[in-house]
């Protein structure tokens, strides 16, 4: 888990800079928002399953 965090931090700077340089800052922020929403959706779908009945 920590390795994925480190890889994300490593890739975000250069990728965000390239997007901002080529498509302006608004596109860089929109890309970051889209990535965050995608991560939330993925976590919601693939996250841990919980049951209402702990004995089940």
PDB file of N, CA, C and O in Angstrom:
ATOM      1  N   UNK A   1       0.827  -1.187   0.000  1.00  0.00           N
ATOM      2  CA  UNK A   1       0.000   0.000   0.000  1.00  0.00           C
ATOM      3  C   UNK A   1       0.871   1.250   0.000  1.00  0.00           C
ATOM      4  O   UNK A   1       0.619   2.181  -0.751  1.00  0.00           O
ATOM      5  N   UNK A   2       1.880   1.247   0.817  1.00  0.00           N
ATOM      6  CA  UNK A   2       2.766   2.406   0.883  1.00  0.00           C
ATOM      7  C   UNK A   2       3.502   2.606  -0.436  1.00  0.00           C
ATOM      8  O   UNK A   2       3.725   3.745  -0.859  1.00  0.00           O
ATOM      9  N   UNK A   3       3.868   1.521  -1.094  1.00  0.00           N
ATOM     10  CA  UNK A   3       4.561   1.638  -2.381  1.00  0.00           C
ATOM     11  C   UNK A   3       3.680   2.300  -3.425  1.00  0.00           C
ATOM     12  O   UNK A   3       4.162   3.110  -4.231  1.00  0.00           O
ATOM     13  N   UNK A   4       2.383   1.993  -3.433  1.00  0.00           N
ATOM     14  CA  UNK A   4       1.486   2.630  -4.391  1.00  0.00           C
ATOM     15  C   UNK A   4       1.349   4.120  -4.101  1.00  0.00           C
ATOM     16  O   UNK A   4       1.255   4.933  -5.014  1.00  0.00           O
ATOM     17  N   UNK A   5       1.329   4.492  -2.821  1.00  0.00           N
ATOM     18  CA  UNK A   5       1.282   5.901  -2.448  1.00  0.00           C
ATOM     19  C   UNK A   5       2.524   6.606  -2.995  1.00  0.00           C
ATOM     20  O   UNK A   5       2.428   7.673  -3.595  1.00  0.00           O
ATOM     21  N   UNK A   6       3.695   6.010  -2.774  1.00  0.00           N
ATOM     22  CA  UNK A   6       4.940   6.607  -3.244  1.00  0.00           C
ATOM     23  C   UNK A   6       4.970   6.729  -4.763  1.00  0.00           C
ATOM     24  O   UNK A   6       5.406   7.749  -5.304  1.00  0.00           O
ATOM     25  N   UNK A   7       4.506   5.711  -5.465  1.00  0.00           N
ATOM     26  CA  UNK A   7       4.471   5.774  -6.926  1.00  0.00           C
ATOM     27  C   UNK A   7       3.509   6.849  -7.418  1.00  0.00           C
ATOM     28  O   UNK A   7       3.780   7.537  -8.408  1.00  0.00           O
ATOM     29  N   UNK A   8       2.402   6.987  -6.730  1.00  0.00           N
ATOM     30  CA  UNK A   8       1.440   8.032  -7.099  1.00  0.00           C
ATOM     31  C   UNK A   8       2.012   9.426  -6.916  1.00  0.00           C
ATOM     32  O   UNK A   8       1.856  10.301  -7.778  1.00  0.00           O
ATOM     33  N   UNK A   9       2.703   9.639  -5.795  1.00  0.00           N
ATOM     34  CA  UNK A   9       3.337  10.934  -5.553  1.00  0.00           C
ATOM     35  C   UNK A   9       4.424  11.189  -6.589  1.00  0.00           C
ATOM     36  O   UNK A   9       4.586  12.297  -7.089  1.00  0.00           O
ATOM     37  N   UNK A  10       5.187  10.150  -6.928  1.00  0.00           N
ATOM     38  CA  UNK A  10       6.257  10.281  -7.905  1.00  0.00           C
ATOM     39  C   UNK A  10       5.710  10.646  -9.291  1.00  0.00           C
ATOM     40  O   UNK A  10       6.285  11.467 -10.003  1.00  0.00           O
ATOM     41  N   UNK A  11       4.595  10.064  -9.667  1.00  0.00           N
ATOM     42  CA  UNK A  11       4.042  10.289 -11.004  1.00  0.00           C
ATOM     43  C   UNK A  11       3.202  11.562 -11.089  1.00  0.00           C
ATOM     44  O   UNK A  11       3.119  12.186 -12.156  1.00  0.00           O
ATOM     45  N   UNK A  12       2.597  11.985  -9.989  1.00  0.00           N
ATOM     46  CA  UNK A  12       1.660  13.107 -10.026  1.00  0.00           C
ATOM     47  C   UNK A  12       2.330  14.423 -10.392  1.00  0.00           C
ATOM     48  O   UNK A  12       1.761  15.212 -11.158  1.00  0.00           O
ATOM     49  N   UNK A  13       3.516  14.678  -9.883  1.00  0.00           N
ATOM     50  CA  UNK A  13       4.186  15.944 -10.163  1.00  0.00           C
ATOM     51  C   UNK A  13       4.501  16.137 -11.638  1.00  0.00           C
ATOM     52  O   UNK A  13       4.039  17.111 -12.254  1.00  0.00           O
ATOM     53  N   UNK A  14       5.267  15.237 -12.236  1.00  0.00           N
ATOM     54  CA  UNK A  14       5.579  15.410 -13.660  1.00  0.00           C
ATOM     55  C   UNK A  14       4.344  15.339 -14.567  1.00  0.00           C
ATOM     56  O   UNK A  14       4.240  16.088 -15.538  1.00  0.00           O
ATOM     57  N   UNK A  15       3.410  14.457 -14.242  1.00  0.00           N
ATOM     58  CA  UNK A  15       2.206  14.342 -15.062  1.00  0.00           C
ATOM     59  C   UNK A  15       1.360  15.611 -14.975  1.00  0.00           C
ATOM     60  O   UNK A  15       0.899  16.143 -15.988  1.00  0.00           O
ATOM     61  N   UNK A  16       1.176  16.111 -13.763  1.00  0.00           N
ATOM     62  CA  UNK A  16       0.420  17.354 -13.593  1.00  0.00           C
ATOM     63  C   UNK A  16       1.096  18.533 -14.269  1.00  0.00           C
ATOM     64  O   UNK A  16       0.437  19.393 -14.857  1.00  0.00           O
ATOM     65  N   UNK A  17       2.417  18.572 -14.216  1.00  0.00           N
ATOM     66  CA  UNK A  17       3.152  19.662 -14.869  1.00  0.00           C
ATOM     67  C   UNK A  17       2.999  19.598 -16.384  1.00  0.00           C
ATOM     68  O   UNK A  17       2.831  20.639 -17.039  1.00  0.00           O
ATOM     69  N   UNK A  18       3.051  18.406 -16.943  1.00  0.00           N
ATOM     70  CA  UNK A  18       2.884  18.272 -18.391  1.00  0.00           C
ATOM     71  C   UNK A  18       1.475  18.675 -18.830  1.00  0.00           C
ATOM     72  O   UNK A  18       1.302  19.338 -19.845  1.00  0.00           O
ATOM     73  N   UNK A  19       0.495  18.265 -18.061  1.00  0.00           N
ATOM     74  CA  UNK A  19      -0.888  18.640 -18.400  1.00  0.00           C
ATOM     75  C   UNK A  19      -1.058  20.150 -18.298  1.00  0.00           C
ATOM     76  O   UNK A  19      -1.649  20.779 -19.165  1.00  0.00           O
ATOM     77  N   UNK A  20      -0.525  20.753 -17.225  1.00  0.00           N
ATOM     78  CA  UNK A  20      -0.641  22.202 -17.054  1.00  0.00           C
ATOM     79  C   UNK A  20       0.097  22.954 -18.143  1.00  0.00           C
ATOM     80  O   UNK A  20      -0.390  23.984 -18.634  1.00  0.00           O
ATOM     81  N   UNK A  21       1.270  22.471 -18.540  1.00  0.00           N
ATOM     82  CA  UNK A  21       2.052  23.156 -19.561  1.00  0.00           C
ATOM     83  C   UNK A  21       1.394  23.074 -20.939  1.00  0.00           C
ATOM     84  O   UNK A  21       1.449  24.029 -21.720  1.00  0.00           O
ATOM     85  N   UNK A  22       0.772  21.944 -21.227  1.00  0.00           N
ATOM     86  CA  UNK A  22       0.200  21.747 -22.559  1.00  0.00           C
ATOM     87  C   UNK A  22      -1.262  22.153 -22.672  1.00  0.00           C
ATOM     88  O   UNK A  22      -1.709  22.563 -23.733  1.00  0.00           O
ATOM     89  N   UNK A  23      -2.023  22.007 -21.574  1.00  0.00           N
ATOM     90  CA  UNK A  23      -3.469  22.235 -21.648  1.00  0.00           C
ATOM     91  C   UNK A  23      -3.988  23.273 -20.665  1.00  0.00           C
ATOM     92  O   UNK A  23      -5.186  23.422 -20.517  1.00  0.00           O
ATOM     93  N   UNK A  24      -3.127  23.934 -19.949  1.00  0.00           N
ATOM     94  CA  UNK A  24      -3.439  24.954 -18.946  1.00  0.00           C
ATOM     95  C   UNK A  24      -3.770  24.325 -17.601  1.00  0.00           C
ATOM     96  O   UNK A  24      -3.985  23.135 -17.476  1.00  0.00           O
ATOM     97  N   UNK A  25      -3.788  25.183 -16.592  1.00  0.00           N
ATOM     98  CA  UNK A  25      -3.965  24.708 -15.219  1.00  0.00           C
ATOM     99  C   UNK A  25      -5.352  24.124 -14.966  1.00  0.00           C
ATOM    100  O   UNK A  25      -5.503  23.206 -14.173  1.00  0.00           O
ATOM    101  N   UNK A  26      -6.348  24.645 -15.613  1.00  0.00           N
ATOM    102  CA  UNK A  26      -7.708  24.139 -15.399  1.00  0.00           C
ATOM    103  C   UNK A  26      -7.795  22.650 -15.747  1.00  0.00           C
ATOM    104  O   UNK A  26      -8.432  21.870 -15.043  1.00  0.00           O
ATOM    105  N   UNK A  27      -7.134  22.234 -16.804  1.00  0.00           N
ATOM    106  CA  UNK A  27      -7.138  20.825 -17.201  1.00  0.00           C
ATOM    107  C   UNK A  27      -6.384  19.969 -16.183  1.00  0.00           C
ATOM    108  O   UNK A  27      -6.783  18.837 -15.908  1.00  0.00           O
ATOM    109  N   UNK A  28      -5.305  20.511 -15.613  1.00  0.00           N
ATOM    110  CA  UNK A  28      -4.554  19.762 -14.608  1.00  0.00           C
ATOM    111  C   UNK A  28      -5.415  19.523 -13.371  1.00  0.00           C
ATOM    112  O   UNK A  28      -5.433  18.421 -12.810  1.00  0.00           O
ATOM    113  N   UNK A  29      -6.135  20.553 -12.930  1.00  0.00           N
ATOM    114  CA  UNK A  29      -7.010  20.385 -11.770  1.00  0.00           C
ATOM    115  C   UNK A  29      -8.187  19.467 -12.091  1.00  0.00           C
ATOM    116  O   UNK A  29      -8.605  18.656 -11.251  1.00  0.00           O
ATOM    117  N   UNK A  30      -8.725  19.553 -13.294  1.00  0.00           N
ATOM    118  CA  UNK A  30      -9.821  18.666 -13.691  1.00  0.00           C
ATOM    119  C   UNK A  30      -9.353  17.213 -13.727  1.00  0.00           C
ATOM    120  O   UNK A  30     -10.094  16.303 -13.318  1.00  0.00           O
ATOM    121  N   UNK A  31      -8.133  16.994 -14.180  1.00  0.00           N
ATOM    122  CA  UNK A  31      -7.577  15.638 -14.195  1.00  0.00           C
ATOM    123  C   UNK A  31      -7.414  15.101 -12.777  1.00  0.00           C
ATOM    124  O   UNK A  31      -7.723  13.938 -12.503  1.00  0.00           O
ATOM    125  N   UNK A  32      -6.954  15.955 -11.865  1.00  0.00           N
ATOM    126  CA  UNK A  32      -6.794  15.539 -10.469  1.00  0.00           C
ATOM    127  C   UNK A  32      -8.143  15.200  -9.840  1.00  0.00           C
ATOM    128  O   UNK A  32      -8.272  14.209  -9.108  1.00  0.00           O
ATOM    129  N   UNK A  33      -9.161  16.001 -10.130  1.00  0.00           N
ATOM    130  CA  UNK A  33     -10.502  15.727  -9.603  1.00  0.00           C
ATOM    131  C   UNK A  33     -11.038  14.418 -10.169  1.00  0.00           C
ATOM    132  O   UNK A  33     -11.615  13.604  -9.437  1.00  0.00           O
ATOM    133  N   UNK A  34     -10.853  14.203 -11.463  1.00  0.00           N
ATOM    134  CA  UNK A  34     -11.321  12.962 -12.089  1.00  0.00           C
ATOM    135  C   UNK A  34     -10.614  11.751 -11.484  1.00  0.00           C
ATOM    136  O   UNK A  34     -11.243  10.712 -11.239  1.00  0.00           O
ATOM    137  N   UNK A  35      -9.313  11.872 -11.237  1.00  0.00           N
ATOM    138  CA  UNK A  35      -8.570  10.763 -10.630  1.00  0.00           C
ATOM    139  C   UNK A  35      -9.062  10.484  -9.212  1.00  0.00           C
ATOM    140  O   UNK A  35      -9.212   9.321  -8.811  1.00  0.00           O
ATOM    141  N   UNK A  36      -9.335  11.538  -8.454  1.00  0.00           N
ATOM    142  CA  UNK A  36      -9.835  11.357  -7.086  1.00  0.00           C
ATOM    143  C   UNK A  36     -11.219  10.700  -7.090  1.00  0.00           C
ATOM    144  O   UNK A  36     -11.482   9.788  -6.294  1.00  0.00           O
ATOM    145  N   UNK A  37     -12.086  11.140  -7.968  1.00  0.00           N
ATOM    146  CA  UNK A  37     -13.420  10.536  -8.049  1.00  0.00           C
ATOM    147  C   UNK A  37     -13.344   9.083  -8.514  1.00  0.00           C
ATOM    148  O   UNK A  37     -14.092   8.227  -8.036  1.00  0.00           O
ATOM    149  N   UNK A  38     -12.441   8.800  -9.438  1.00  0.00           N
ATOM    150  CA  UNK A  38     -12.245   7.422  -9.876  1.00  0.00           C
ATOM    151  C   UNK A  38     -11.735   6.534  -8.751  1.00  0.00           C
ATOM    152  O   UNK A  38     -12.157   5.387  -8.608  1.00  0.00           O
ATOM    153  N   UNK A  39     -10.828   7.073  -7.941  1.00  0.00           N
ATOM    154  CA  UNK A  39     -10.322   6.309  -6.804  1.00  0.00           C
ATOM    155  C   UNK A  39     -11.422   6.055  -5.777  1.00  0.00           C
ATOM    156  O   UNK A  39     -11.513   4.954  -5.222  1.00  0.00           O
ATOM    157  N   UNK A  40     -12.252   7.058  -5.528  1.00  0.00           N
ATOM    158  CA  UNK A  40     -13.373   6.868  -4.597  1.00  0.00           C
ATOM    159  C   UNK A  40     -14.357   5.818  -5.112  1.00  0.00           C
ATOM    160  O   UNK A  40     -14.844   4.980  -4.346  1.00  0.00           O
ATOM    161  N   UNK A  41     -14.656   5.871  -6.391  1.00  0.00           N
ATOM    162  CA  UNK A  41     -15.574   4.889  -6.971  1.00  0.00           C
ATOM    163  C   UNK A  41     -14.993   3.487  -6.907  1.00  0.00           C
ATOM    164  O   UNK A  41     -15.698   2.523  -6.563  1.00  0.00           O
ATOM    165  N   UNK A  42     -13.715   3.364  -7.191  1.00  0.00           N
ATOM    166  CA  UNK A  42     -13.059   2.059  -7.116  1.00  0.00           C
ATOM    167  C   UNK A  42     -13.062   1.526  -5.690  1.00  0.00           C
ATOM    168  O   UNK A  42     -13.338   0.346  -5.458  1.00  0.00           O
ATOM    169  N   UNK A  43     -12.776   2.389  -4.734  1.00  0.00           N
ATOM    170  CA  UNK A  43     -12.781   1.974  -3.329  1.00  0.00           C
ATOM    171  C   UNK A  43     -14.176   1.573  -2.884  1.00  0.00           C
ATOM    172  O   UNK A  43     -14.339   0.621  -2.101  1.00  0.00           O
ATOM    173  N   UNK A  44     -15.198   2.268  -3.377  1.00  0.00           N
ATOM    174  CA  UNK A  44     -16.567   1.925  -3.006  1.00  0.00           C
ATOM    175  C   UNK A  44     -16.972   0.563  -3.555  1.00  0.00           C
ATOM    176  O   UNK A  44     -17.666  -0.210  -2.894  1.00  0.00           O
ATOM    177  N   UNK A  45     -16.523   0.254  -4.761  1.00  0.00           N
ATOM    178  CA  UNK A  45     -16.886  -1.015  -5.390  1.00  0.00           C
ATOM    179  C   UNK A  45     -16.052  -2.171  -4.839  1.00  0.00           C
ATOM    180  O   UNK A  45     -16.575  -3.250  -4.555  1.00  0.00           O
ATOM    181  N   UNK A  46     -14.766  -1.952  -4.670  1.00  0.00           N
ATOM    182  CA  UNK A  46     -13.865  -3.036  -4.286  1.00  0.00           C
ATOM    183  C   UNK A  46     -13.503  -3.037  -2.809  1.00  0.00           C
ATOM    184  O   UNK A  46     -12.713  -3.881  -2.391  1.00  0.00           O
ATOM    185  N   UNK A  47     -14.067  -2.134  -2.044  1.00  0.00           N
ATOM    186  CA  UNK A  47     -13.720  -2.035  -0.623  1.00  0.00           C
ATOM    187  C   UNK A  47     -14.188  -3.238   0.168  1.00  0.00           C
ATOM    188  O   UNK A  47     -14.838  -4.150  -0.357  1.00  0.00           O
ATOM    189  N   UNK A  48     -13.862  -3.251   1.458  1.00  0.00           N
ATOM    190  CA  UNK A  48     -14.251  -4.387   2.298  1.00  0.00           C
ATOM    191  C   UNK A  48     -15.762  -4.518   2.409  1.00  0.00           C
ATOM    192  O   UNK A  48     -16.473  -3.512   2.439  1.00  0.00           O
ATOM    193  N   UNK A  49     -16.215  -5.726   2.435  1.00  0.00           N
ATOM    194  CA  UNK A  49     -17.638  -6.003   2.573  1.00  0.00           C
ATOM    195  C   UNK A  49     -17.998  -6.101   4.050  1.00  0.00           C
ATOM    196  O   UNK A  49     -17.321  -6.772   4.829  1.00  0.00           O
ATOM    197  N   UNK A  50     -19.065  -5.459   4.434  1.00  0.00           N
ATOM    198  CA  UNK A  50     -19.514  -5.508   5.825  1.00  0.00           C
ATOM    199  C   UNK A  50     -20.928  -6.061   5.856  1.00  0.00           C
ATOM    200  O   UNK A  50     -21.740  -5.770   4.986  1.00  0.00           O
ATOM    201  N   UNK A  51     -21.207  -6.808   6.884  1.00  0.00           N
ATOM    202  CA  UNK A  51     -22.548  -7.344   7.049  1.00  0.00           C
ATOM    203  C   UNK A  51     -23.178  -6.743   8.289  1.00  0.00           C
ATOM    204  O   UNK A  51     -22.492  -6.316   9.204  1.00  0.00           O
ATOM    205  N   UNK A  52     -24.495  -6.714   8.316  1.00  0.00           N
ATOM    206  CA  UNK A  52     -25.196  -6.199   9.478  1.00  0.00           C
ATOM    207  C   UNK A  52     -25.183  -7.202  10.619  1.00  0.00           C
ATOM    208  O   UNK A  52     -25.267  -6.828  11.787  1.00  0.00           O
ATOM    209  N   UNK A  53     -25.097  -8.470  10.290  1.00  0.00           N
ATOM    210  CA  UNK A  53     -25.093  -9.520  11.289  1.00  0.00           C
ATOM    211  C   UNK A  53     -23.662 -10.034  11.476  1.00  0.00           C
ATOM    212  O   UNK A  53     -23.140 -10.738  10.626  1.00  0.00           O
ATOM    213  N   UNK A  54     -22.998  -9.702  12.600  1.00  0.00           N
ATOM    214  CA  UNK A  54     -21.609 -10.120  12.770  1.00  0.00           C
ATOM    215  C   UNK A  54     -21.429 -11.643  12.857  1.00  0.00           C
ATOM    216  O   UNK A  54     -20.357 -12.146  12.612  1.00  0.00           O
ATOM    217  N   UNK A  55     -22.486 -12.368  13.171  1.00  0.00           N
ATOM    218  CA  UNK A  55     -22.383 -13.820  13.290  1.00  0.00           C
ATOM    219  C   UNK A  55     -22.445 -14.495  11.922  1.00  0.00           C
ATOM    220  O   UNK A  55     -22.115 -15.663  11.794  1.00  0.00           O
ATOM    221  N   UNK A  56     -22.850 -13.760  10.910  1.00  0.00           N
ATOM    222  CA  UNK A  56     -23.001 -14.360   9.574  1.00  0.00           C
ATOM    223  C   UNK A  56     -21.701 -14.560   8.873  1.00  0.00           C
ATOM    224  O   UNK A  56     -20.721 -14.014   9.056  1.00  0.00           O
TER     225      UNK A  56
END
